[in-house]
Coordinates of N, CA and C in Angstrom, one line a residue:
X1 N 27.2 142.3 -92.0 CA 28.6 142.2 -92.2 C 29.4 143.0 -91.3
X2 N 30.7 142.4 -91.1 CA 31.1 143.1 -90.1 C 32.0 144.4 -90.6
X3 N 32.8 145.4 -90.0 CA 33.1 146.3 -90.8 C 34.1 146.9 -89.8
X4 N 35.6 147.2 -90.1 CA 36.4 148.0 -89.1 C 36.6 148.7 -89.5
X5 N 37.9 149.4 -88.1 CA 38.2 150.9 -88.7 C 39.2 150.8 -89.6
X6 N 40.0 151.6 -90.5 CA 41.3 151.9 -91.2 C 41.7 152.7 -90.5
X7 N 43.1 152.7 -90.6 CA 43.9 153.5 -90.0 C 44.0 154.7 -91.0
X8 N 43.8 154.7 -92.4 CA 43.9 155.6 -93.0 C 42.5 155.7 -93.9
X9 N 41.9 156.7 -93.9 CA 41.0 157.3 -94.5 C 41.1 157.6 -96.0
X10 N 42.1 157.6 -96.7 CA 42.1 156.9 -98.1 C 42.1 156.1 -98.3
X11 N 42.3 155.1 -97.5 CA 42.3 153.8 -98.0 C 40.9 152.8 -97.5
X12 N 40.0 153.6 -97.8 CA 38.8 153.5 -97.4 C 37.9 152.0 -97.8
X13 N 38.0 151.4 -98.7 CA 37.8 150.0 -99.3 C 38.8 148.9 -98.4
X14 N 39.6 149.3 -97.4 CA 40.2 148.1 -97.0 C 39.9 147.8 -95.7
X15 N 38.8 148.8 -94.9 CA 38.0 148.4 -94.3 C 36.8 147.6 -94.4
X16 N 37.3 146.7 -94.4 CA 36.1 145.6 -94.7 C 36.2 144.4 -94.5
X17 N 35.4 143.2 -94.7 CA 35.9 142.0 -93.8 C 37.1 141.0 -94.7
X18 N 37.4 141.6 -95.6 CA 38.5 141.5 -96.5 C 39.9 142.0 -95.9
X19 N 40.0 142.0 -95.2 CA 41.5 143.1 -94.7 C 41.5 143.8 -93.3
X20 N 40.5 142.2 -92.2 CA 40.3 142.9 -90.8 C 41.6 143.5 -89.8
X21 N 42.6 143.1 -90.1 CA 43.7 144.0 -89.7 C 44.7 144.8 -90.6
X22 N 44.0 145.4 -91.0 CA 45.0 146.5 -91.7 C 45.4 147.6 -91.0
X23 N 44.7 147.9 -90.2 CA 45.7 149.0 -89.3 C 46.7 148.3 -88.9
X24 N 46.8 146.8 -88.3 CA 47.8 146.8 -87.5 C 49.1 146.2 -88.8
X25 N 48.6 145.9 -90.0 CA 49.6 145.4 -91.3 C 49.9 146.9 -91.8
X26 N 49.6 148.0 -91.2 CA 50.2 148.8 -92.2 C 50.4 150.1 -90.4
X27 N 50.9 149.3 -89.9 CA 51.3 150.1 -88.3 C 53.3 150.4 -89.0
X28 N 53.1 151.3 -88.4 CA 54.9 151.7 -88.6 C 55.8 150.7 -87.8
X29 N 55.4 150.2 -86.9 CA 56.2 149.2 -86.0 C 56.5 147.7 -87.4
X30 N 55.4 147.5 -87.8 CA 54.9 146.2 -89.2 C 56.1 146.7 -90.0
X31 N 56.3 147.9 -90.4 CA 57.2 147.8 -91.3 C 58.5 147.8 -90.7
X32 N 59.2 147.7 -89.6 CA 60.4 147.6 -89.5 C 60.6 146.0 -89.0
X33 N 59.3 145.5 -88.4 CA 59.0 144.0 -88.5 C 59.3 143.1 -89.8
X34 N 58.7 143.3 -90.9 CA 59.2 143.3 -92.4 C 60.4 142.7 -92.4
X35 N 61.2 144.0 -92.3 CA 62.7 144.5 -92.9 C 63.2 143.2 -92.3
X36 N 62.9 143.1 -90.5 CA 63.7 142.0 -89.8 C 63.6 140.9 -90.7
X37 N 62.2 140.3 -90.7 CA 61.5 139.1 -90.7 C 62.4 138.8 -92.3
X38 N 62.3 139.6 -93.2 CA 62.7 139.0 -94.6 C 64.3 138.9 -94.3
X39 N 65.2 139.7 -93.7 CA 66.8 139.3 -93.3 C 67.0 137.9 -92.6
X40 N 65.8 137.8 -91.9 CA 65.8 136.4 -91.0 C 65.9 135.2 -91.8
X41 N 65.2 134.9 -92.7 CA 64.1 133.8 -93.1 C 65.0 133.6 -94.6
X42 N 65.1 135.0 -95.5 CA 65.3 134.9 -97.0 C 66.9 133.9 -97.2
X43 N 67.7 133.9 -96.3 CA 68.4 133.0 -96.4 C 68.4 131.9 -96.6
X44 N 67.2 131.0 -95.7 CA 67.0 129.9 -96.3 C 66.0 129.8 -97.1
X45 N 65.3 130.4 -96.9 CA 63.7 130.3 -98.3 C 64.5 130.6 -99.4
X46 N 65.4 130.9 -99.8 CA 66.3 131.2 -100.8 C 65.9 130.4 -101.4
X47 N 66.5 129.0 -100.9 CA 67.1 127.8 -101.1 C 66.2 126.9 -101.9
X48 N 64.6 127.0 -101.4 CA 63.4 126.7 -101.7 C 63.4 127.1 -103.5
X49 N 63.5 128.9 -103.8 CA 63.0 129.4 -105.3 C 64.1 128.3 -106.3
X50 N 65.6 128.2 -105.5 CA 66.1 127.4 -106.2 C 66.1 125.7 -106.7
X51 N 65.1 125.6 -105.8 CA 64.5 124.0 -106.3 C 63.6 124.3 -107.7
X52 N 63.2 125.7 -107.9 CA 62.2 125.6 -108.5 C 62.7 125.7 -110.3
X53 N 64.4 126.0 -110.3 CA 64.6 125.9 -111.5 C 63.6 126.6 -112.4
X54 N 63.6 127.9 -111.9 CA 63.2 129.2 -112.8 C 64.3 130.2 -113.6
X55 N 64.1 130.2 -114.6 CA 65.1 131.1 -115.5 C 64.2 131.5 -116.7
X56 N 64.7 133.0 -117.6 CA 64.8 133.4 -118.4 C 63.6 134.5 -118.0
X57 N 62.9 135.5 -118.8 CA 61.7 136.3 -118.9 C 60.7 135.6 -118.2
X58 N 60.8 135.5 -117.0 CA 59.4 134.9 -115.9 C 58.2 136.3 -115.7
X59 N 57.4 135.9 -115.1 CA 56.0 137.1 -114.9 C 56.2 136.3 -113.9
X60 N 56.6 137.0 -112.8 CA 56.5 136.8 -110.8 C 55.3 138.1 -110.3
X61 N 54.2 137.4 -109.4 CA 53.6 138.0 -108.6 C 54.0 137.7 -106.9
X62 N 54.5 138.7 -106.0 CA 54.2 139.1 -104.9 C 53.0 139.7 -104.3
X63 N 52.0 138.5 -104.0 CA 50.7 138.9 -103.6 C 50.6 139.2 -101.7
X64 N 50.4 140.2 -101.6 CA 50.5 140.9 -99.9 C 52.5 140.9 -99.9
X65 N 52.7 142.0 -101.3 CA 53.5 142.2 -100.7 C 54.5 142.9 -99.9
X66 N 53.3 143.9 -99.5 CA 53.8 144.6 -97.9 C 54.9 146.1 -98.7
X67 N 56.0 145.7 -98.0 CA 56.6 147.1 -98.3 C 57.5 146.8 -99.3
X68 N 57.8 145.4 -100.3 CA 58.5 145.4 -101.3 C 59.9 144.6 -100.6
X69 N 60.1 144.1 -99.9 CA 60.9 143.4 -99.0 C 61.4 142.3 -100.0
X70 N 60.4 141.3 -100.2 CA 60.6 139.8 -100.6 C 60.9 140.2 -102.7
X71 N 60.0 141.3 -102.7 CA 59.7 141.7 -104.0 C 61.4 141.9 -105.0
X72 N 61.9 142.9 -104.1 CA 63.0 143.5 -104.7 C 64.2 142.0 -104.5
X73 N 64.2 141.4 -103.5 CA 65.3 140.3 -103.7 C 64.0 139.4 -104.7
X74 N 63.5 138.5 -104.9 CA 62.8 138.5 -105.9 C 63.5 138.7 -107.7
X75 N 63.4 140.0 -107.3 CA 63.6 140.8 -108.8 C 65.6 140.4 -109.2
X76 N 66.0 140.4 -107.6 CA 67.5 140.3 -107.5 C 68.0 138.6 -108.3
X77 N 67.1 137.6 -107.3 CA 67.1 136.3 -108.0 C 66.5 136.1 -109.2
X78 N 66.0 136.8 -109.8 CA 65.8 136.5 -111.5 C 65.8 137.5 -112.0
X79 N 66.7 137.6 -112.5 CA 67.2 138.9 -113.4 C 66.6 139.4 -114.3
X80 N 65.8 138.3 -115.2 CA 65.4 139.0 -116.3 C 64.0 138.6 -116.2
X81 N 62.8 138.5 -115.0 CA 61.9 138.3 -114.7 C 61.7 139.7 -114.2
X82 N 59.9 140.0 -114.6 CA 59.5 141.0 -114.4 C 58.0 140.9 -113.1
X83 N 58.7 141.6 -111.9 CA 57.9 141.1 -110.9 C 57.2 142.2 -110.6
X84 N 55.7 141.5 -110.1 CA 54.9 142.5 -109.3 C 54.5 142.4 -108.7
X85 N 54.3 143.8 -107.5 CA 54.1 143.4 -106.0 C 52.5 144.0 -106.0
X86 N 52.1 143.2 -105.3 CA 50.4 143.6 -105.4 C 50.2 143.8 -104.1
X87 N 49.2 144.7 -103.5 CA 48.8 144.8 -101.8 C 47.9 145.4 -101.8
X88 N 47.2 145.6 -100.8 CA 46.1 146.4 -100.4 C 45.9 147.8 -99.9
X89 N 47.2 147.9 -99.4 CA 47.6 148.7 -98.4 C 48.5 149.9 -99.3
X90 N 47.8 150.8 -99.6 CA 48.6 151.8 -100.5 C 50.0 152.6 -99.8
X91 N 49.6 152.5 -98.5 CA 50.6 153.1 -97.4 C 52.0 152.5 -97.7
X92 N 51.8 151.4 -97.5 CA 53.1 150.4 -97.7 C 53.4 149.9 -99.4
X93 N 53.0 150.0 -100.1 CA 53.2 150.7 -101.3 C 54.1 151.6 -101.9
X94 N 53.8 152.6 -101.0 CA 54.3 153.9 -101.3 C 55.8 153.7 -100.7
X95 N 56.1 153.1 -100.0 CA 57.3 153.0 -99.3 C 57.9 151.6 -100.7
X96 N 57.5 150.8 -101.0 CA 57.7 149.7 -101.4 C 58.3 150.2 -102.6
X97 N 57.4 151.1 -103.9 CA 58.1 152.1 -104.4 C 59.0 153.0 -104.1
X98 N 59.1 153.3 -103.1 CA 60.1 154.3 -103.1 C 61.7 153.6 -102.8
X99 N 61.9 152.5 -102.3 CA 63.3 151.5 -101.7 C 63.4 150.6 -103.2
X100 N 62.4 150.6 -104.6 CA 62.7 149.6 -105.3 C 63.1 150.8 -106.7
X101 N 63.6 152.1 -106.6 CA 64.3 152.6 -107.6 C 64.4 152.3 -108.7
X102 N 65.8 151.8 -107.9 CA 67.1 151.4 -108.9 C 66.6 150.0 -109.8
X103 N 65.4 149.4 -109.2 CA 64.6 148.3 -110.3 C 63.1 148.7 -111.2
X104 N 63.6 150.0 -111.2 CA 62.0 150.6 -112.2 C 62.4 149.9 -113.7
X105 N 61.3 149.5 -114.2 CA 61.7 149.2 -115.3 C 61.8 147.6 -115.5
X106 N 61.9 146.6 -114.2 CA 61.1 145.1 -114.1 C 60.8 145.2 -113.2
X107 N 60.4 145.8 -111.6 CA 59.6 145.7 -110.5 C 58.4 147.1 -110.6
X108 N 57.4 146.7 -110.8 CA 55.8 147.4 -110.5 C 55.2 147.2 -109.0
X109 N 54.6 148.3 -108.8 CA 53.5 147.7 -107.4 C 52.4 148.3 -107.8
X110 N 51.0 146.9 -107.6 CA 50.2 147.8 -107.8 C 49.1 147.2 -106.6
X111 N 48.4 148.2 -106.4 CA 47.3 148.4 -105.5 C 46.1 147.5 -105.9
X112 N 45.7 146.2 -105.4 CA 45.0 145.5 -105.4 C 43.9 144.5 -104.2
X113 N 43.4 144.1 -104.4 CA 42.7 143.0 -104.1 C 42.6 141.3 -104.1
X114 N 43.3 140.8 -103.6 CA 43.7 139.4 -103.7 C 43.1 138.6 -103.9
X115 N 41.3 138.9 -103.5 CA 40.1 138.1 -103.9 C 39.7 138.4 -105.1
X116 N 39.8 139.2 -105.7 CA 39.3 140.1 -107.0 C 40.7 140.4 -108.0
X117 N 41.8 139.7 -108.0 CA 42.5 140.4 -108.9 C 42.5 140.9 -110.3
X118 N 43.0 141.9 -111.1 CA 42.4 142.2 -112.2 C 43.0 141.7 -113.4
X119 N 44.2 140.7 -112.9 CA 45.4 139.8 -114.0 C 44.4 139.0 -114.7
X120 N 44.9 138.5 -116.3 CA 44.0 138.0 -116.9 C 44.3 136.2 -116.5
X121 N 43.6 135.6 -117.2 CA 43.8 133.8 -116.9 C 45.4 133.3 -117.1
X122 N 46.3 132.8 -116.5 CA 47.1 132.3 -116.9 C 48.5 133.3 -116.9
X123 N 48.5 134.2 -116.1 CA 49.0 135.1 -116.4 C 50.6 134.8 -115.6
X124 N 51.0 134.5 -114.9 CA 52.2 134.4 -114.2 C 53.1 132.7 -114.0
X125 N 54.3 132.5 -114.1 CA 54.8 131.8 -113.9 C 55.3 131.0 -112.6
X126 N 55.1 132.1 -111.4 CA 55.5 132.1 -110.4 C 54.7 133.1 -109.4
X127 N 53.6 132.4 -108.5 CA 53.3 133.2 -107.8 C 54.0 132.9 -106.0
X128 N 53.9 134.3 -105.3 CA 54.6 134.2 -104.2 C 53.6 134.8 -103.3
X129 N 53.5 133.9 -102.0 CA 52.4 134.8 -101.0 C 52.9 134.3 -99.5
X130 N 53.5 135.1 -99.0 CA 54.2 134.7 -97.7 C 53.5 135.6 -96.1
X131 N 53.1 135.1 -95.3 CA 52.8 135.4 -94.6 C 51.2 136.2 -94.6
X132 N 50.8 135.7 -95.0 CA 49.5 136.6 -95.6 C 48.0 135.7 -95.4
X133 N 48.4 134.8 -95.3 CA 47.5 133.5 -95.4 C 46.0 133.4 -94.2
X134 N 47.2 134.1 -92.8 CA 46.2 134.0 -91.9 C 46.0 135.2 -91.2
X135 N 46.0 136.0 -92.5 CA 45.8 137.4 -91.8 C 44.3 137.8 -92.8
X136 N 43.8 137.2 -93.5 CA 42.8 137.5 -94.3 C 41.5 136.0 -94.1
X137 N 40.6 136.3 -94.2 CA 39.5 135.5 -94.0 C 39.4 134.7 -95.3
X138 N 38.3 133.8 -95.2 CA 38.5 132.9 -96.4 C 39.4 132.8 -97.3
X139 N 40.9 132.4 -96.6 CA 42.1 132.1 -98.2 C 41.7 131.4 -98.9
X140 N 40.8 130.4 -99.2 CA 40.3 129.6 -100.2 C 40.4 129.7 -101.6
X141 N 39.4 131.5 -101.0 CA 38.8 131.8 -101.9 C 40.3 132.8 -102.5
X142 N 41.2 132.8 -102.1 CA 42.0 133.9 -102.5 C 43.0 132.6 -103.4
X143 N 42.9 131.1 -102.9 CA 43.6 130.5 -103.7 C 43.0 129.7 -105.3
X144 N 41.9 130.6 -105.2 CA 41.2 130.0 -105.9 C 42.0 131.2 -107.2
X145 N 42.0 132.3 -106.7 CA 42.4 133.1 -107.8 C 43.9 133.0 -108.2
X146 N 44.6 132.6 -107.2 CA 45.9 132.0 -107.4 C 46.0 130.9 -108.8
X147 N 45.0 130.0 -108.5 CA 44.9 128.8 -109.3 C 44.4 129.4 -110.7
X148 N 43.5 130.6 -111.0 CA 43.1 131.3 -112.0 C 44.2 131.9 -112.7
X149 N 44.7 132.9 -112.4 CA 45.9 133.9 -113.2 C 48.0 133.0 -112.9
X150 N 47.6 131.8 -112.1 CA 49.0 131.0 -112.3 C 48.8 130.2 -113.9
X151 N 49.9 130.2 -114.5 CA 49.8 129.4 -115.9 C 50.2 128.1 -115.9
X152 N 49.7 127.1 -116.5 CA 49.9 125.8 -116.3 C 51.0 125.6 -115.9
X153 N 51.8 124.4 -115.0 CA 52.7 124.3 -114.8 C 53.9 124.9 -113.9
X154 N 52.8 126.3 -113.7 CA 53.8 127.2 -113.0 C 53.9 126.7 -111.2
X155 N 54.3 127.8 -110.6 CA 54.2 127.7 -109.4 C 54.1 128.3 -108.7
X156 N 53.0 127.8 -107.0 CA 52.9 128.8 -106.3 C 53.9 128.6 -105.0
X157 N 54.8 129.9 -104.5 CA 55.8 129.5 -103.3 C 54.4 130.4 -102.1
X158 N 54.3 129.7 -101.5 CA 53.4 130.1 -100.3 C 53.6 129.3 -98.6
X159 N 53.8 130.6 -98.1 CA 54.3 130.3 -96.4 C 53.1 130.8 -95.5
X160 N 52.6 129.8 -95.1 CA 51.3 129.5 -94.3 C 51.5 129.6 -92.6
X161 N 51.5 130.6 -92.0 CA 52.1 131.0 -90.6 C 50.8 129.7 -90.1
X162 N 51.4 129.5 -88.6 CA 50.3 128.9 -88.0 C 50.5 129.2 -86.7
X163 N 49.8 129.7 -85.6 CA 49.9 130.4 -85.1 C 49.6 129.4 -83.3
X164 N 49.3 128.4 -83.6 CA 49.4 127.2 -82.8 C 50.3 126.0 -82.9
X165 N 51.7 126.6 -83.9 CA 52.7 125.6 -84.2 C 53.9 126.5 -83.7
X166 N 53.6 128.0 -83.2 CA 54.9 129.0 -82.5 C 55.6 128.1 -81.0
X167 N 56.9 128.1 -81.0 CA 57.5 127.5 -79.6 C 58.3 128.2 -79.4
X168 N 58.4 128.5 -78.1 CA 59.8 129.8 -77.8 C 59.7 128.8 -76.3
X169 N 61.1 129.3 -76.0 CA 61.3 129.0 -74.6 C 60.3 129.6 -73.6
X170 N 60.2 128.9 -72.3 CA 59.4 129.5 -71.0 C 59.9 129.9 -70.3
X171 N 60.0 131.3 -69.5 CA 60.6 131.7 -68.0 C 59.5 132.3 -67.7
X172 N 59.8 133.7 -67.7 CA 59.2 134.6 -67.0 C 57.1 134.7 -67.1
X173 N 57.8 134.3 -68.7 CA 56.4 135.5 -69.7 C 56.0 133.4 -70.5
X174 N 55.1 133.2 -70.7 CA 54.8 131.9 -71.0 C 54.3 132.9 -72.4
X175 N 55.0 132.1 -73.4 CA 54.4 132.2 -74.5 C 53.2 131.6 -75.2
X176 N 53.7 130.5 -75.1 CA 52.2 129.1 -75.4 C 50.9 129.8 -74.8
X177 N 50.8 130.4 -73.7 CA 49.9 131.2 -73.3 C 49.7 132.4 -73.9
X178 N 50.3 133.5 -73.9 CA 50.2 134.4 -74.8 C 49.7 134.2 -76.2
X179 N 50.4 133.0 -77.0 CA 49.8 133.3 -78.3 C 48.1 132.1 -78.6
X180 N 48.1 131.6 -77.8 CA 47.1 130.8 -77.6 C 45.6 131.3 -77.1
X181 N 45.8 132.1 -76.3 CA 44.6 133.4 -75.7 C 44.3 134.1 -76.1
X182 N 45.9 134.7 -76.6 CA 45.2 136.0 -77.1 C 45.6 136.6 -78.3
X183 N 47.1 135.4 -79.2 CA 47.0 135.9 -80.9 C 45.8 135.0 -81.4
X184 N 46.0 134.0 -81.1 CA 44.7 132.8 -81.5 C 43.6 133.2 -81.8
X185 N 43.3 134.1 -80.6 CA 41.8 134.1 -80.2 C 41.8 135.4 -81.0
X186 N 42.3 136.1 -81.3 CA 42.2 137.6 -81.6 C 41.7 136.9 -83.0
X187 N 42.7 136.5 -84.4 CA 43.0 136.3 -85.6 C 41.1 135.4 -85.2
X188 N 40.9 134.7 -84.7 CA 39.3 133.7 -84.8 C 38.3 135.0 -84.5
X189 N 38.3 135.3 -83.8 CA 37.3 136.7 -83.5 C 37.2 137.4 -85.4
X190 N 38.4 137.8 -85.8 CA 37.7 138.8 -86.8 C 37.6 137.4 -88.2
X191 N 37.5 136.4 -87.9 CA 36.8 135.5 -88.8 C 38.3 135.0 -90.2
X192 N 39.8 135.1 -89.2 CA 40.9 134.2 -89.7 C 41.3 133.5 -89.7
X193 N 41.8 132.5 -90.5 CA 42.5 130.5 -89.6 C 43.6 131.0 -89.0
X194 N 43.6 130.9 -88.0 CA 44.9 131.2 -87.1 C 45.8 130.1 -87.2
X195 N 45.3 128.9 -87.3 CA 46.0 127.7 -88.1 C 45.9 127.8 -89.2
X196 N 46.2 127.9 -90.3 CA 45.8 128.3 -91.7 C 47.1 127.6 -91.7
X197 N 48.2 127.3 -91.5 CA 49.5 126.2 -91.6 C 49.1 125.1 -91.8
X198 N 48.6 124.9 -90.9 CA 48.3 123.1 -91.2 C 47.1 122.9 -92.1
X199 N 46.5 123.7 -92.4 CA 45.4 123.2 -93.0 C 45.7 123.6 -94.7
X200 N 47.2 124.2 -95.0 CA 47.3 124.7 -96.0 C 47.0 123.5 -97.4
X201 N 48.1 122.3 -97.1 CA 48.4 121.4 -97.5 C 46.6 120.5 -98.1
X202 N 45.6 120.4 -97.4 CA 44.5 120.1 -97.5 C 43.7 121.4 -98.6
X203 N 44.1 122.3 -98.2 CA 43.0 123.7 -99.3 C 44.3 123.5 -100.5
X204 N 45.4 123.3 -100.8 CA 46.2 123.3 -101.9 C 45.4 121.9 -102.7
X205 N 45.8 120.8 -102.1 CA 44.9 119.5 -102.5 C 43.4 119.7 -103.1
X206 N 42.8 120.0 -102.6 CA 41.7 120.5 -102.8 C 41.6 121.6 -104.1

């Protein structure tokens, strides 16, 4: 088996072929990445939870959810849903806690394992997993546990990056090249679907 480094020496279990980039998901640059990325996007993903006609005492999970970003607006859109952010990464955790205060009392974070969760069957109304998909090896098997601890009927909101569907303009610096060489190739080297987008729709079906 293969085995990397951690960037942090407490967090010694997340070296493993479970969480081959975690130094770079829990890099200080990652978290102000975050901060952007959820300002960017949550405007219209908004738009999405609202199709989903959720109200009243929901059980929301935020699975990889980083520094509490998606979690706390989350907690914002359903008021009287009690959400938890689950991660790997205790580092980003500890920040995730610390920015989600003023919501102690419906938002938790707890320190987990996405392949191994410890939620019992049936447990949540609404599960949420954004961006996470193709940063971890076999999601299959991670959706398999999604389909375990979600309760009938519920739902999962999940954003499946694909990393061969990115387009930016060309001048100087060729992107299509850049992410094709060498984010591509990097995410396949430690054994991740770097397309894990397109193939989502087929592992959901399935």
């Amino acid at each position: 088996n293969r085995r990397f480094a951690s960037f942090n020496p407490q967090e010694s279990f997340v070296a493993q072929d479970r969480n081959p980039q975690a130094e770079q998901m829990g890099d200080e640059s990652m978290v102000r990445n975050l901060a952007f990325q959820a300002d960017a996007i949550w405007p219209q993903e908004k738009s999405l939870f609202d199709r989903y006609r959720l109200t009243g005492e929901l059980r929301i999970l935020d699975v990889g959810c980083g520094t509490g970003e998606i979690t706390r607006r989350l907690a914002q859109l359903y008021p009287q849903a009690h959400v938890i952010g689950n991660d790997i990464l205790e580092s980003n955790l500890a920040l995730a806690r610390r920015d989600s205060r003023e919501l102690a009392g419906r938002v938790e974070y707890q320190h987990g394992d996405a392949f191994a969760m410890t939620f019992p069957d049936a447990s949540f109304d609404l599960i949420v997993c954004r961006h996470m998909s193709q940063a971890v090896p076999d999601f299959p098997l991670v959706l398999a546990e999604f389909t375990r601890v979600l309760k009938p009927g519920g739902w999962l909101h999940l954003l499946s990056e694909d990393y061969g569907m990115i387009h930016m303009p060309v001048g100087d610096f060729d992107p299509d090249r850049f992410w094709n060489a060498h984010a591509v190739a990097f995410l396949h080297s430690i054994g991740c679907d770097e397309r894990v987008g397109r193939h989502s729709p087929m592992l959901l079906e399935k």
